[in-house]
Each structure stands twice: as structure tokens, then as C-alpha cells.
Short mmCIF file of C-alpha atoms in Angstrom, two decimals:
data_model
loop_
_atom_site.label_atom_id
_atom_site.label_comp_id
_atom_site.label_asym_id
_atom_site.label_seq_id
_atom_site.Cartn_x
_atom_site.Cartn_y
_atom_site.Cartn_z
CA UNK I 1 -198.14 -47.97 52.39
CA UNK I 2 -199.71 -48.17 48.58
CA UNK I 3 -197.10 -49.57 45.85
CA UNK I 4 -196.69 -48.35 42.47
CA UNK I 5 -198.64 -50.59 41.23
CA UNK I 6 -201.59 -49.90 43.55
CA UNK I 7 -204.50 -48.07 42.03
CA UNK I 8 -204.21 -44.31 43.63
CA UNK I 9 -206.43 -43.94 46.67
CA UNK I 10 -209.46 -41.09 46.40
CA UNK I 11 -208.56 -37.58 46.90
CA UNK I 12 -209.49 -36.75 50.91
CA UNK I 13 -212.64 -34.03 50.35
CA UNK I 14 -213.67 -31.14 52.65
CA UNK I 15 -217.52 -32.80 52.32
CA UNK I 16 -218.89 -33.82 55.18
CA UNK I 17 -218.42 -37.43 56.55
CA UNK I 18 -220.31 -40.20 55.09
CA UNK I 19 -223.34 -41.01 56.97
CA UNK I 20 -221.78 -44.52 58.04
CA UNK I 21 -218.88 -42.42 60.33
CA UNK I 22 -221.41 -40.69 61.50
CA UNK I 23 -223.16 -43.58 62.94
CA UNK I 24 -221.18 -44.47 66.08
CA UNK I 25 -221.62 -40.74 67.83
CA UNK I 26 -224.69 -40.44 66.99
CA UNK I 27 -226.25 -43.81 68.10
CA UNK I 28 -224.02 -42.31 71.79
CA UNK I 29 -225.52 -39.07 71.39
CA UNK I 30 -228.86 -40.49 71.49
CA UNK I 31 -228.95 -42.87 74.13
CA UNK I 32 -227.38 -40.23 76.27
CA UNK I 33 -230.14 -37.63 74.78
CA UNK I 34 -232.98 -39.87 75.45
CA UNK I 35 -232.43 -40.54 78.97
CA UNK I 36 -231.47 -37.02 79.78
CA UNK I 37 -235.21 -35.91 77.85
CA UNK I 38 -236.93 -38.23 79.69
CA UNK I 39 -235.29 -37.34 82.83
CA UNK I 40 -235.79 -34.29 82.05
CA UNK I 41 -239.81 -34.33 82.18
CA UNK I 42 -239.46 -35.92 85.29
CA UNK I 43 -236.71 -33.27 86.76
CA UNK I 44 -238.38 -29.80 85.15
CA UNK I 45 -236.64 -27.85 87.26
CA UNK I 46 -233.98 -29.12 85.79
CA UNK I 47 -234.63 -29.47 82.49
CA UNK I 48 -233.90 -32.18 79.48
CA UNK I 49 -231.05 -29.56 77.97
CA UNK I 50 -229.16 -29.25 81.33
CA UNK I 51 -229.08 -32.80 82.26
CA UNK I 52 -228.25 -33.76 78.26
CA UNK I 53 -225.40 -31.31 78.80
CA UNK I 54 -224.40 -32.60 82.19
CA UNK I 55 -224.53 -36.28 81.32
CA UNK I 56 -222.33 -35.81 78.27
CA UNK I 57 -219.93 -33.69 79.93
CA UNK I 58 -219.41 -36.60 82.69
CA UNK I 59 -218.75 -39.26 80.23
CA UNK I 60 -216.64 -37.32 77.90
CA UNK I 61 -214.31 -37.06 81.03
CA UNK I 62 -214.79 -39.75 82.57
CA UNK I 63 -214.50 -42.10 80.23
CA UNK I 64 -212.04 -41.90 77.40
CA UNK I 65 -213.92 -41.66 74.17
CA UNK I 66 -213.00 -43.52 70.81
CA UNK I 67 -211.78 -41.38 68.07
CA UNK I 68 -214.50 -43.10 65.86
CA UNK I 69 -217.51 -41.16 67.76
CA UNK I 70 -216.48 -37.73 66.83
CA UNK I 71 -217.71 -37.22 63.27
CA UNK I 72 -221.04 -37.83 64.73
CA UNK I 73 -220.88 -36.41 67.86
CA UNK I 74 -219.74 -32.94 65.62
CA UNK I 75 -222.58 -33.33 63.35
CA UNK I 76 -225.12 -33.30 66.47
CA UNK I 77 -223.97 -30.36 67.60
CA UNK I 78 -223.76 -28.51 64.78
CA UNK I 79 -226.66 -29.69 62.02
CA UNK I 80 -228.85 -31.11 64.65
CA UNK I 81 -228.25 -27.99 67.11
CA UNK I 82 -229.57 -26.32 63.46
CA UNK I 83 -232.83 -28.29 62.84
CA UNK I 84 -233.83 -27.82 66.75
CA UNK I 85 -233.82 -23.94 66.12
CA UNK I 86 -236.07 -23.92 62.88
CA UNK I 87 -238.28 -26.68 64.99
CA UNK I 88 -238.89 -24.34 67.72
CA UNK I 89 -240.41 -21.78 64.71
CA UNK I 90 -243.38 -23.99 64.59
CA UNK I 91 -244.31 -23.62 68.07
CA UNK I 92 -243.89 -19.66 68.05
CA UNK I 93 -247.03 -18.02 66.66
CA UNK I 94 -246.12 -14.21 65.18
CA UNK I 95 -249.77 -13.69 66.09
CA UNK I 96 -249.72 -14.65 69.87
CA UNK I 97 -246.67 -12.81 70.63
CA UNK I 98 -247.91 -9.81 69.03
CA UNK I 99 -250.23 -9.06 72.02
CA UNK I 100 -247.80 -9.43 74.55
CA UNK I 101 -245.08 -8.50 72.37
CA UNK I 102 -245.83 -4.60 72.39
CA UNK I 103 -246.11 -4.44 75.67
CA UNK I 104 -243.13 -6.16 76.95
CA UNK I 105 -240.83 -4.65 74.22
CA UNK I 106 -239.43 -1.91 75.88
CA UNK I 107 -238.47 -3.86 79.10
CA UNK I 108 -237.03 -6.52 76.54
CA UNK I 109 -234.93 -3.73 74.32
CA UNK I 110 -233.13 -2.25 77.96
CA UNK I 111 -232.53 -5.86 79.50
CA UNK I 112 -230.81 -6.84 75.74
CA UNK I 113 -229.07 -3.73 75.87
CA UNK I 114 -227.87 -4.21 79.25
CA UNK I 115 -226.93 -8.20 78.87
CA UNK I 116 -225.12 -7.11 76.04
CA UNK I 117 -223.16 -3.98 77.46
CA UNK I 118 -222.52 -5.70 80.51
CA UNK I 119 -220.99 -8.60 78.79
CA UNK I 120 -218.45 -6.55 76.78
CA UNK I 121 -217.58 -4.02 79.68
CA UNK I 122 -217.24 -6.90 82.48
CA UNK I 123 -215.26 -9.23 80.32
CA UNK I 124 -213.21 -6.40 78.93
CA UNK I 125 -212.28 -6.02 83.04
CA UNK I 126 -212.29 -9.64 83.74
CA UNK I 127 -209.97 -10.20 80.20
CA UNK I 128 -212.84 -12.81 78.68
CA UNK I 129 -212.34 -12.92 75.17
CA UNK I 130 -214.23 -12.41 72.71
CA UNK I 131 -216.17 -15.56 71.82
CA UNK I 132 -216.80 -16.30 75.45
CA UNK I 133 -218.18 -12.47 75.57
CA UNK I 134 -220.35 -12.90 73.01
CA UNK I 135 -221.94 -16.57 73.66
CA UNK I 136 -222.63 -15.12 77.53
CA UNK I 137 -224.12 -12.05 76.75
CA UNK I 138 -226.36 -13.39 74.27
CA UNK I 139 -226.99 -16.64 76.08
CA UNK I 140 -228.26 -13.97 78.99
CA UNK I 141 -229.61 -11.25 76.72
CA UNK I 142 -232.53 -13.59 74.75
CA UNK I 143 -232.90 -17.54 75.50
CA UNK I 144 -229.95 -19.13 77.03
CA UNK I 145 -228.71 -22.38 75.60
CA UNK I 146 -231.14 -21.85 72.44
CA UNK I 147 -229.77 -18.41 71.83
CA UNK I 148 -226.01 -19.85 72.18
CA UNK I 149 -227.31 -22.54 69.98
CA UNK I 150 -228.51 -20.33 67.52
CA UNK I 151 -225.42 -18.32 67.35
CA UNK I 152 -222.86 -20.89 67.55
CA UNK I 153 -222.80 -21.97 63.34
CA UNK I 154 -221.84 -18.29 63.12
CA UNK I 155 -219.34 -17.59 65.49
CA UNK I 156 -218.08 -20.82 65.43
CA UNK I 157 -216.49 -21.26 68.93
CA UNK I 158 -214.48 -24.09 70.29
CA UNK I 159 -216.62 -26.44 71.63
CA UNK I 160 -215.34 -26.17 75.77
CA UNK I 161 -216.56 -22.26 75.50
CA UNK I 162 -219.67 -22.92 73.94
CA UNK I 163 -220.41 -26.25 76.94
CA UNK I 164 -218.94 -23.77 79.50
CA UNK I 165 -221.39 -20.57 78.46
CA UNK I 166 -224.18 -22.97 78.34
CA UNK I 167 -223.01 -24.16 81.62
CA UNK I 168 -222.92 -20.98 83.20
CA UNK I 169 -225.81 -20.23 81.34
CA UNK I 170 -228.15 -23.02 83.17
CA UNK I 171 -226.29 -22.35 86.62
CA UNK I 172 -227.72 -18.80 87.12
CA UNK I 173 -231.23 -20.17 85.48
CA UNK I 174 -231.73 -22.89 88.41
CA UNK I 175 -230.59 -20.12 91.02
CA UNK I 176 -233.10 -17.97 89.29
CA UNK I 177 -235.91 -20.60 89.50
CA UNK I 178 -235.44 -20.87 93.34
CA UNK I 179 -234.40 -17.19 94.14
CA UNK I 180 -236.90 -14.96 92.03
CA UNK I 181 -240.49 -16.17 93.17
CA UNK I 182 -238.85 -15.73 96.88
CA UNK I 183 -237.70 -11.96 95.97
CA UNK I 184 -240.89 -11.32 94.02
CA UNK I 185 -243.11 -11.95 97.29
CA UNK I 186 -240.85 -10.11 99.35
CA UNK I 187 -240.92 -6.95 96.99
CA UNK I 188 -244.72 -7.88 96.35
CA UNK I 189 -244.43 -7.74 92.84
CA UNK I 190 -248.11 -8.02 90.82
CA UNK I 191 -248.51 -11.23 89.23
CA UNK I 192 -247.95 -9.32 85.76
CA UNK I 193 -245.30 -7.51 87.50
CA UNK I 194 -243.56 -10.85 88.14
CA UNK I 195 -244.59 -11.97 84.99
CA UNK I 196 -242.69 -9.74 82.94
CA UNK I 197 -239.38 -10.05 85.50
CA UNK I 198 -239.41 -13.56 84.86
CA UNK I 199 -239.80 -13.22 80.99
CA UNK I 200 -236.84 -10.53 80.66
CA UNK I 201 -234.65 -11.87 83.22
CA UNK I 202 -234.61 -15.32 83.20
CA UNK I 203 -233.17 -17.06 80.28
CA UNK I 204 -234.10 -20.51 79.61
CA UNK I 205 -237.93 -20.97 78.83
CA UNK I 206 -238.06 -24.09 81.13
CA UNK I 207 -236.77 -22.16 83.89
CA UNK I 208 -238.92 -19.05 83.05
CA UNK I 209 -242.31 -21.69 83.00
CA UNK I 210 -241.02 -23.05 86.16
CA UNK I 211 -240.89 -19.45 87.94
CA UNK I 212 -243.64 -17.78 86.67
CA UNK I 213 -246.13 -20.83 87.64
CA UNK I 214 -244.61 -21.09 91.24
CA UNK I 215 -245.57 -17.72 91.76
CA UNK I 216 -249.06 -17.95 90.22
CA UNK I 217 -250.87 -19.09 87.37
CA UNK I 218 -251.61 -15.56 85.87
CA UNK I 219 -247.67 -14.85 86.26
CA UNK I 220 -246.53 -18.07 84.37
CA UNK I 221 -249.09 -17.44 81.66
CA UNK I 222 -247.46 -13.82 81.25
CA UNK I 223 -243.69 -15.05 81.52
CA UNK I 224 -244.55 -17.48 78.72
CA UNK I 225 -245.45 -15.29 76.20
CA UNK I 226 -242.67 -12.60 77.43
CA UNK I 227 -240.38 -15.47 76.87
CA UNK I 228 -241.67 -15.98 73.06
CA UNK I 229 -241.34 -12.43 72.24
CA UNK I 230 -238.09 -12.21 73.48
CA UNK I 231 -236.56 -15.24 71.95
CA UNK I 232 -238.10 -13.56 68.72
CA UNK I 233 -234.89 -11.58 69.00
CA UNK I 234 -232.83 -13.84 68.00
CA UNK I 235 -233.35 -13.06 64.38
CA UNK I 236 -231.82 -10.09 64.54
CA UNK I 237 -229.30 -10.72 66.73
CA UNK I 238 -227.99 -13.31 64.29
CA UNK I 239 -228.11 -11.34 61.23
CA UNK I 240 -226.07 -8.63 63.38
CA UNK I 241 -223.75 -11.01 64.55
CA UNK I 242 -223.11 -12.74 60.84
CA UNK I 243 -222.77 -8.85 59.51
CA UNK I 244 -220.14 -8.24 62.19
CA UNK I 245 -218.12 -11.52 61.48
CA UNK I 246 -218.26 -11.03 57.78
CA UNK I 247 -217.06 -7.59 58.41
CA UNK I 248 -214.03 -9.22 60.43
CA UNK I 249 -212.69 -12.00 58.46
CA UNK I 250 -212.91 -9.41 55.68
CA UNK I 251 -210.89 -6.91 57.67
CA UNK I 252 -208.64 -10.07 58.13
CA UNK I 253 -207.90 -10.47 54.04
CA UNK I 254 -209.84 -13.50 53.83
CA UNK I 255 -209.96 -13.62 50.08
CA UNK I 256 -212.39 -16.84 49.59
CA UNK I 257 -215.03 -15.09 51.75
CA UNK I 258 -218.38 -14.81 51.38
CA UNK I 259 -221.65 -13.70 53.04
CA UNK I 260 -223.72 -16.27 51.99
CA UNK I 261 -221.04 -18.80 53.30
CA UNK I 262 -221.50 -17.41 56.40
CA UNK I 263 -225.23 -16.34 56.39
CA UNK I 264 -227.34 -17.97 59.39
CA UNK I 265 -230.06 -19.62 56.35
CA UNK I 266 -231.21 -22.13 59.15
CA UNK I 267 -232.86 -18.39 60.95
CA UNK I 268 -234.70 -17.92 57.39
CA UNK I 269 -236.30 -21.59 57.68
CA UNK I 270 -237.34 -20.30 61.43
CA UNK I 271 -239.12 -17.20 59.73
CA UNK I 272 -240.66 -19.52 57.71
CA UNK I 273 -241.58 -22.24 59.96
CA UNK I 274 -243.16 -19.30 62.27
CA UNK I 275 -244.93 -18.38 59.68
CA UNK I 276 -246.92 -21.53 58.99
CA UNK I 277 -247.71 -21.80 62.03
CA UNK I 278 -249.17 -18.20 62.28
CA UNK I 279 -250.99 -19.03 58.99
CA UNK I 280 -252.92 -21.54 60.27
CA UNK I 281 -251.38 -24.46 58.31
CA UNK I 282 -250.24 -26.58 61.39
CA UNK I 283 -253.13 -28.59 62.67
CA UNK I 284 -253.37 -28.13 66.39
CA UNK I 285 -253.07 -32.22 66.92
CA UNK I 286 -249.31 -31.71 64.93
CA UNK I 287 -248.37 -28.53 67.78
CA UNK I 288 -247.49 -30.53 70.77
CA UNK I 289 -246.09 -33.44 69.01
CA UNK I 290 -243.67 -30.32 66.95
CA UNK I 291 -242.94 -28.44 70.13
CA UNK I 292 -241.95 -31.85 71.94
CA UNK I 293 -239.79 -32.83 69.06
CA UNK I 294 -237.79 -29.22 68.92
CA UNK I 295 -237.28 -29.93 72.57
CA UNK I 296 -235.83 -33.25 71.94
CA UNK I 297 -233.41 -32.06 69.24
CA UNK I 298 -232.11 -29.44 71.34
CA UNK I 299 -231.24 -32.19 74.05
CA UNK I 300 -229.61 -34.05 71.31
CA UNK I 301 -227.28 -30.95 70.51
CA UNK I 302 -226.75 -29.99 73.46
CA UNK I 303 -226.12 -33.14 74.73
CA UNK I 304 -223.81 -33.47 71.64
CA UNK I 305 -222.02 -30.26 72.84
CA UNK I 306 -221.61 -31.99 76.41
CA UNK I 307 -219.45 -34.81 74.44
CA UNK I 308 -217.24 -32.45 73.21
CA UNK I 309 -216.15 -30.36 76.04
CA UNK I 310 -212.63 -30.91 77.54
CA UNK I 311 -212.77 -30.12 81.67
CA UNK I 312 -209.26 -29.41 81.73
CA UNK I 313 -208.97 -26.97 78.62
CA UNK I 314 -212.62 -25.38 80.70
CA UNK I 315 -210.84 -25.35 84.16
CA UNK I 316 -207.64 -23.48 82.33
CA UNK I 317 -210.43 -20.84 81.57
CA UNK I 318 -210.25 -20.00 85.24
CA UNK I 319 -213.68 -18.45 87.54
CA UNK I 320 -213.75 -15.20 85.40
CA UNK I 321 -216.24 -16.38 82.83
CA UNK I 322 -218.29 -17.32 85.67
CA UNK I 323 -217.92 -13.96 87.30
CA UNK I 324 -218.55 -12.67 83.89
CA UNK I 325 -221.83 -14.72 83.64
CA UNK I 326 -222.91 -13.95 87.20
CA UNK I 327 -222.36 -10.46 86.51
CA UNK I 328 -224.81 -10.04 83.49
CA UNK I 329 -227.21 -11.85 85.20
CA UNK I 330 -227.47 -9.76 87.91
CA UNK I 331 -227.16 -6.62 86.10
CA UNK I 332 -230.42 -7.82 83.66
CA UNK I 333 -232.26 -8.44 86.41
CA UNK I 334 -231.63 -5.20 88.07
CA UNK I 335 -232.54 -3.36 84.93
CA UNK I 336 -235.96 -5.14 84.25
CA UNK I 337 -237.04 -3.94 87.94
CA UNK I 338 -235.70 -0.88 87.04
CA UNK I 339 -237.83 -0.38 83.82
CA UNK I 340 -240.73 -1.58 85.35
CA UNK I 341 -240.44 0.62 88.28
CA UNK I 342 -240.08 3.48 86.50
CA UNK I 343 -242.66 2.70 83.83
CA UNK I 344 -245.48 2.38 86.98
CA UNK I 345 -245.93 -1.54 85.97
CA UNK I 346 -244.87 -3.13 88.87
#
């Protein structure tokens, strides 16, 4: 308690915390980030994002955190989560998916459209709401935990739905990993046949690499590059989605709003980091060490997100988001056979 006398203590700010506050969760988000990478490369099945999630999950409820971690923790999963997504950019030539592009775009558009209708009619039934909808259908719909990454500044969720959609997310990915090359063989699906299942049904690119190469080399080479187109569509996605929410809180009165508050810039820096890369300006000794270093910051986030879920306030959600989740998943998958069939490229 300040006297009279006592010179009147600074104004408290909306700014961000100083860097110094930051510190603590940070230097925790790392150590737990750099073991779950690294165990990660060893694990690929797994993957560095699902064990960073995993790990952080664990010790946020196992062990009761200090207060003074969360300003860093926060900014991990938010700025960092940021920087990973204009990373990736670099390692996604507009050039190379071109090719491929074209010819897995209509296979891409139905699956999308299917994630996304799925998602709204199943978790209308299932009485989701709306966030959880949304970070489901589009975690299922493009890239997994980058495409909840990449929507998350937008939406901005509480942090339990967006660890329990990644969650759910990476669940169905591993069963994917395991189940698809066994269903391919038994419907003896072509290599690009299985390719292009793989690249429109599966969500995570890990997982994807890991399917498509099990089955055969020309399949994993296809998935790849099915993958990159389709996490292309995350661009538009997330100008739809910041249209949609500016056209909400508007509806809501929100007098101090504006578009360019809400505006997903860090997408524009992704345009633009794609399109050095397609111009030839990164040196091809700089595209592994970039690639490997978007990979890293998305275990950071993510791992970051991990910290700041609450199992309790995720166990009060209940087994219909994971009904939900298991429910677009299946219905993609269906779909991309479906095209394919009908299309004459299986």
C-alpha cells in the first residue's frame, strides 16, 4: 500500500509483457520443445508436434505451474505459433506445387468441402460449439495442428479447445499412419492412387510422409506434394474465416472494431516468404536448415499450447468432440475414395 507521499506507480498498459516476464515460460517452453523435437526425429511416427504437445500437457497437470511462467508460455503460443507459419512459406515452392497442384485440386476442393460440412452438421448433432467446430474441421479439412495453428490468432479460442482439437487432431493422424497403407493394399490402390488418398485425407504432413513412403516410394513422393498444395489452402481459409469474425463482432456492436485489427498479416508474410522461395532467392544450402527451423517453432507453439491446457476444464468437454473429430475424419476419407473412384484415378 503506496502513501501520499509516494510517487504514483505507472499506469498498468494493454502492451505486451516486457521481455524479462517473458523469460521464465519461455526458457520451460524450450527445454520441453527441444526434447520433444529431438524425440521427435527419433519417434517420426510420432512426430516432434505431438510429443511437444503431449509432454506439456503432462506437466501442466501434473505439476502445478508458477504463475510467473504464463506470460511466456502465452507468447509461445501465440507469436511463436505465428513465426512457425510464415517459416513453413519458405519451404513451399508456388512452382512445385503447381504441377501436382492441378491435378489434385478437385479431390482437395470435395475433401475441404466435406471436412468442413461434416464438422458443422455433426457438431450441430453432437451440440459442439462453435470454436471447437471450427478448429476440427479445419484442423481435418487442410493440415492439422498447422492449420489450427494458423487459425487460432483469429478465432482466438481458449487454450483447452485449441490443445484438445490438436489432440484429436494427431489421434486420428497416428491411426491413419497404421490403418491406411493396410486398407490401400487390400483395395489395391495404385501407388498414385494411394498417393493422392494420403495427401487429401490425412492431415498432418509427418503423418502423410510416413504413409505414403510405407506404401512405396512413388506414393510418398505424390502424398508430399498433395500435402503442399493442400496446405496452400490455408490462405484462403484464413481470410474467410477473419471476414466471417469481423462480420460477427460487428453484428455484436463492437464499436472499436476493426479489420485490420483482426486481419491474419502473419498469412501475407507466408505469401511472401513462398514467394522467395519460388523466385529463386533462397540458396538451396539455406532450405533444409529453414524447413528444420519452421518445424522446430511449431514444436515450440505447440508445445506452448500443451502448457496451457487444463485436463479437467478438457474432460468437462465430454467424448463428443472426439466423436465429432472421428466423424470428419472418416467422412474425408470416404469422399477422397469417392472422387477418385469416380474420376477413373484409382
Amino acid at each position: 500500500m503506496t502513501s501520499p507521499h509516494s510517487p504514483a506507480a505507472a499506469p498498468a498498459t494493454p502492451a505486451s509483457p516486457a521481455l524479462l516476464e517473458r523469460v521464465p515460460g519461455l526458457a520451460l517452453t524450450l527445454v520441453i520443445a527441444i526434447a520433444a523435437y529431438f524425440l521427435g526425429q527419433r519417434f517420426r511416427l510420432v512426430g516432434g508436434p505431438v510429443i511437444g504437445i503431449v509432454l506439456g500437457i503432462v506437466i501442466a497437470n501434473v505439476i502445478t505451474l508458477p504463475a510467473r511462467v504464463r506470460p511466456g508460455v502465452q507468447f509461445a503460443s501465440k507469436q511463436v505459433l505465428q513465426w512457425s507459419i510464415i517459416a513453413l512459406g519458405f519451404g513451399l515452392s508456388i512452382d512445385q506445387v503447381a504441377k501436382t497442384g492441378l491435378q489434385s485440386l478437385s479431390v482437395t476442393l470435395v475433401t475441404m468441402s466435406v471436412a468442413f460440412v461434416s464438422a458443422w452438421a455433426l457438431g450441430r448433432w453432437l451440440r459442439v460449439h462453435d470454436d471447437l467446430k471450427i478448429l476440427i474441421g479445419v484442423g481435418t479439412a487442410i493440415c492439422g495442428g498447422s492449420a489450427i495453428a494458423a487459425v487460432t490468432p483469429i478465432l482466438r479460442p481458449d487454450e483447452h479447445d485449441t490443445a484438445f482439437a490438436i489432440s484429436t487432431i494427431f489421434l486420428f493422424n497416428l491411426v491413419a499412419v497404421l490403418l491406411f497403407p493396410l486398407l490401400g493394399h487390400l483395395l489395391h490402390l495404385s501407388d498414385l492412387g494411394f498417393g493422392m488418398w494420403a495427401g487429401t485425407a490425412i492431415n498432418d504432413t509427418s503423418s502423410v510422409v510416413a504413409a505414403g513412403y510405407s506404401y512405396s516410394r512413388t506414393a510418398g513422393d505424390f502424398a508430399t506434394i498433395v500435402k503442399l498444395t493442400r496446405a496452400t489452402l490455408i490462405i484462403p481459409v484464413c481470410i474467410a474465416l477473419a471476414i466471417a469474425v469481423a462480420v460477427r463482432e460487428k453484428r455484436r456492436g463492437g464499436s472499436d472494431f476493426k479489420l485490420s485489427r483482426i486481419f491474419p498479416w502473419f498469412i501475407l508474410w507466408f505469401l511472401v516468404a513462398s514467394a522467395v522461395r519460388s523466385a529463386g532467392f533462397v540458396p538451396a544450402a539455406l532450405q533444409a536448415p529453414l524447413h528444420e527451423a519452421a518445424e522446430f517453432l511449431i514444436v515450440v507453439a505447440l508445445t506452448a499450447v500443451g502448457l496451457s491446457a487444463n485436463l479437467r476444464r478438457m474432460a468437462s468437454t465430454g467424448v463428443r468432440p472426439i466423436l465429432l473429430g472421428l466423424g470428419v475424419w472418416a467422412a474425408v476419407a470416404v469422399s477422397s475414395l469417392a472422387v477418385q473412384l469416380v474420376m477413373g484415378q484409382l
